[in-house]
């Protein structure tokens, strides 16, 4: 079975540009999480969805960040406009909420560099 | 809010030796899950071991075992017979139970296994 699929794997962009990161969760999973990883702050939860509905977006750093989940098989994280401090690895993870075993399945991450 | 603390930024161990990684957490809840995730240089987040707080028995997975001290809010990971492939960052994580549970990570520890 395919795992969580993220794209792009790497993105280099210039300050001010719009960045869109994509995630396809594991089929059948009904919870999706977006994390950001940096050396300074470690792994931070940005937002998560249950059944395509955003539950907690308190981790989204500012209004430049937005996330959507239009259906059960796709989510996007958008940064507009991007800034150098947004440079990080962004992870998407999914799980089956109803079982609540706690294990999250992670994608390989999208490394973003903003120049 | 729950917090997870990993106070050691890095450790080193000789191949075939045993190493223990420390983790403490803070919560007011009685039921929850604790995890150790491994992140090798490939960047993929891999679940190593999981512990349910209501279980008194420490979880074990082959060479990996935990020492779960609920009263002390301590959750350490022991790696026996260390192998070169164990070289990675290790993250301790906490998840509360309930419909809107989320996973909170510690800052991580870099483990190097020396040949």
Coordinates of C-alpha atoms in Angstrom, one line a residue:
Chain A
X1 CA 0.0 0.0 0.0
X2 CA 1.2 3.5 -0.7
X3 CA 2.1 5.6 2.2
X4 CA 1.5 9.3 2.7
X5 CA 2.6 11.1 -0.4
X6 CA 3.9 14.6 -0.4
X7 CA 5.0 16.9 -3.2
X8 CA 7.2 18.5 -4.0
X9 CA 10.1 16.9 -2.2
X10 CA 12.2 20.0 -2.5
X11 CA 11.3 23.5 -3.4
X12 CA 13.4 26.6 -3.7
X13 CA 11.7 29.9 -4.2
X14 CA 12.3 33.5 -3.8
X15 CA 10.9 35.7 -1.0
X16 CA 7.4 36.9 -1.8
X17 CA 6.4 34.0 -4.0
X18 CA 3.5 31.8 -3.3
X19 CA 4.3 28.2 -2.2
X20 CA 1.9 25.3 -2.3
X21 CA 2.7 22.0 -0.7
X22 CA 0.5 19.0 -1.4
X23 CA -0.4 15.9 0.6
X24 CA -2.2 12.7 -0.2
X25 CA -3.0 10.7 3.0
X26 CA -3.2 7.0 3.2
X27 CA -6.5 5.7 1.8
X28 CA -9.1 5.2 4.6
X29 CA -7.4 7.5 7.0
X30 CA -9.7 10.3 8.3
X31 CA -7.3 12.5 10.2
X32 CA -4.5 14.6 8.6
X33 CA -1.8 16.7 10.2
X34 CA 0.7 19.3 8.9
X35 CA 3.9 19.7 10.9
X36 CA 6.9 22.0 10.3
X37 CA 10.4 21.0 11.3
X38 CA 13.3 23.4 11.9
X39 CA 16.5 23.1 13.8
X40 CA 15.5 25.8 16.2
X41 CA 11.9 24.8 17.0
X42 CA 11.8 21.1 16.3
X43 CA 8.6 19.6 15.1
X44 CA 5.6 22.0 15.4
X45 CA 2.0 21.0 14.7
X46 CA 0.6 23.6 12.3
X47 CA -3.0 22.3 11.8
X48 CA -4.9 19.1 11.7
X49 CA -8.1 17.9 10.1
X50 CA -10.7 15.3 11.1
X51 CA -12.9 14.1 8.3
X52 CA -11.7 17.0 6.1
X53 CA -12.7 19.6 8.7
X54 CA -10.0 21.8 10.3
X55 CA -10.0 21.1 14.1
X56 CA -7.1 23.1 15.4
X57 CA -5.1 25.7 13.5
X58 CA -3.6 27.4 16.4
X59 CA -0.1 26.4 15.3
X60 CA -0.4 28.2 12.0
X61 CA 2.2 31.0 12.4
X62 CA 0.4 33.8 10.7
X63 CA -2.1 34.7 8.1
X64 CA 0.3 34.0 5.3
X65 CA -0.3 30.3 6.0
X66 CA -3.4 28.5 5.0
X67 CA -4.4 24.9 4.7
X68 CA -7.3 23.2 2.9
X69 CA -8.6 19.7 2.7
X70 CA -11.2 19.6 -0.1
X71 CA -11.7 15.9 0.1
X72 CA -10.5 12.8 2.0
X73 CA -7.6 12.2 -0.4
X74 CA -6.0 15.6 -0.7
X75 CA -4.7 18.5 1.3
X76 CA -2.7 21.6 0.6
X77 CA -0.6 24.0 2.7
X78 CA -0.1 27.3 1.1
X79 CA 2.3 30.1 2.1
X80 CA 1.6 33.5 0.5
X81 CA 3.8 35.5 0.4
X82 CA 6.7 33.3 1.5
X83 CA 9.6 34.6 3.6
X84 CA 13.1 33.3 4.3
X85 CA 12.1 32.3 7.9
X86 CA 9.5 29.9 6.4
X87 CA 12.4 27.7 5.2
X88 CA 11.9 24.3 6.9
X89 CA 10.8 20.7 6.2
X90 CA 7.0 20.4 6.1
X91 CA 5.6 17.0 7.0
X92 CA 2.1 15.7 6.4
X93 CA 0.8 12.7 8.4
X94 CA -2.4 10.8 8.6
X95 CA -4.1 8.3 10.8
X96 CA -7.4 6.5 11.4
X97 CA -9.0 8.6 14.1
X98 CA -11.6 6.1 15.2
X99 CA -9.1 3.5 16.2
X100 CA -7.2 6.0 18.2
X101 CA -4.1 3.9 18.4
X102 CA -2.2 7.1 18.2
X103 CA 0.3 6.2 15.5
X104 CA 0.7 8.8 12.8
X105 CA 2.0 7.8 9.4
X106 CA 4.3 10.4 7.9
X107 CA 5.1 11.4 4.4
X108 CA 8.7 12.0 3.4
X109 CA 8.4 15.7 3.9
X110 CA 8.8 18.7 1.6
X111 CA 12.0 20.7 2.1
X112 CA 11.3 24.4 1.4
X113 CA 14.0 27.0 0.9
X114 CA 13.0 30.6 0.6
X115 CA 15.8 32.8 -0.6
Chain B
X1 CA -1.1 22.1 27.3
X2 CA 1.1 19.1 27.2
X3 CA 4.8 19.5 26.9
X4 CA 7.5 17.0 26.1
X5 CA 11.1 17.6 27.1
X6 CA 14.2 15.9 25.8
X7 CA 17.1 17.5 27.6
X8 CA 19.9 15.7 25.9
X9 CA 20.6 17.2 22.4
X10 CA 22.9 14.3 21.3
X11 CA 24.4 11.1 22.4
X12 CA 27.0 8.6 21.1
X13 CA 27.2 4.9 21.7
X14 CA 29.6 2.1 20.6
X15 CA 28.1 -0.5 18.2
X16 CA 26.7 -3.5 20.2
X17 CA 26.4 -1.5 23.4
X18 CA 23.2 -0.3 25.1
X19 CA 22.1 3.3 25.2
X20 CA 19.2 5.0 27.0
X21 CA 17.5 8.1 25.7
X22 CA 15.6 10.3 28.2
X23 CA 12.2 12.0 28.0
X24 CA 9.9 13.7 30.4
X25 CA 6.5 15.1 29.8
X26 CA 3.9 17.1 31.5
X27 CA 0.1 16.5 31.5
X28 CA -2.9 16.6 33.7
X29 CA -4.6 13.8 31.9
X30 CA -4.7 10.2 33.1
X31 CA -5.0 8.4 29.8
X32 CA -2.7 9.1 26.9
X33 CA -0.2 7.5 24.6
X34 CA 3.6 8.0 24.4
X35 CA 5.8 7.3 21.4
X36 CA 9.3 7.2 20.2
X37 CA 9.8 8.1 16.6
X38 CA 13.1 7.7 14.7
X39 CA 14.2 10.0 11.9
X40 CA 17.2 8.7 9.9
X41 CA 19.1 10.9 7.5
X42 CA 16.5 10.0 4.9
X43 CA 14.1 12.3 6.8
X44 CA 11.3 9.7 7.0
X45 CA 9.6 9.6 10.4
X46 CA 9.4 6.0 11.6
X47 CA 7.5 4.8 14.7
X48 CA 9.8 2.8 17.0
X49 CA 7.6 2.0 20.0
X50 CA 4.3 3.0 21.6
X51 CA 3.1 2.9 25.2
X52 CA -0.4 3.3 26.5
X53 CA -0.5 5.1 29.8
X54 CA -3.1 2.7 31.3
X55 CA -0.7 -0.2 30.8
X56 CA 1.7 -0.8 33.6
X57 CA 3.9 -3.2 31.6
X58 CA 6.7 -1.5 29.6
X59 CA 6.4 -1.9 25.9
X60 CA 9.2 -3.7 24.0
X61 CA 9.9 -4.1 20.3
X62 CA 12.9 -6.4 19.6
X63 CA 16.0 -4.4 20.7
X64 CA 13.9 -1.4 21.8
X65 CA 12.2 -1.1 25.2
X66 CA 10.9 1.7 27.3
X67 CA 11.0 2.5 31.0
X68 CA 7.6 4.2 31.6
X69 CA 7.3 5.8 35.0
X70 CA 3.8 7.3 35.1
X71 CA 4.1 9.0 38.5
X72 CA 7.4 10.6 37.5
X73 CA 6.1 11.4 34.0
X74 CA 9.2 9.8 32.5
X75 CA 9.4 7.8 29.4
X76 CA 12.9 6.6 28.4
X77 CA 14.0 4.5 25.4
X78 CA 16.6 1.8 25.7
X79 CA 18.3 0.5 22.6
X80 CA 20.1 -2.8 23.2
X81 CA 22.8 -4.2 20.9
X82 CA 23.1 -0.8 19.1
X83 CA 23.6 -1.1 15.3
X84 CA 25.0 1.4 12.8
X85 CA 21.5 1.7 11.3
X86 CA 20.2 3.1 14.6
X87 CA 22.1 6.3 13.9
X88 CA 19.3 8.9 13.6
X89 CA 17.3 11.6 15.5
X90 CA 14.9 10.2 18.0
X91 CA 11.8 12.0 19.0
X92 CA 9.7 11.4 22.1
X93 CA 6.0 12.3 21.6
X94 CA 2.8 12.5 23.5
X95 CA -0.8 12.1 22.4
X96 CA -3.8 12.7 24.5
X97 CA -6.9 10.6 24.0
X98 CA -10.2 11.7 22.6
X99 CA -11.8 12.7 19.4
X100 CA -9.5 15.7 18.8
X101 CA -6.2 14.2 20.1
X102 CA -3.0 15.5 18.6
X103 CA 0.7 14.5 18.8
X104 CA 3.2 16.7 20.5
X105 CA 6.9 16.2 20.0
X106 CA 10.0 16.8 22.0
X107 CA 12.9 18.6 20.4
X108 CA 14.6 15.3 19.6
X109 CA 18.0 13.8 20.3
X110 CA 20.7 12.9 17.8
X111 CA 22.1 9.4 18.3
X112 CA 25.3 8.4 16.7
X113 CA 26.4 4.7 16.7
X114 CA 30.1 4.4 16.4
X115 CA 31.6 1.3 14.6

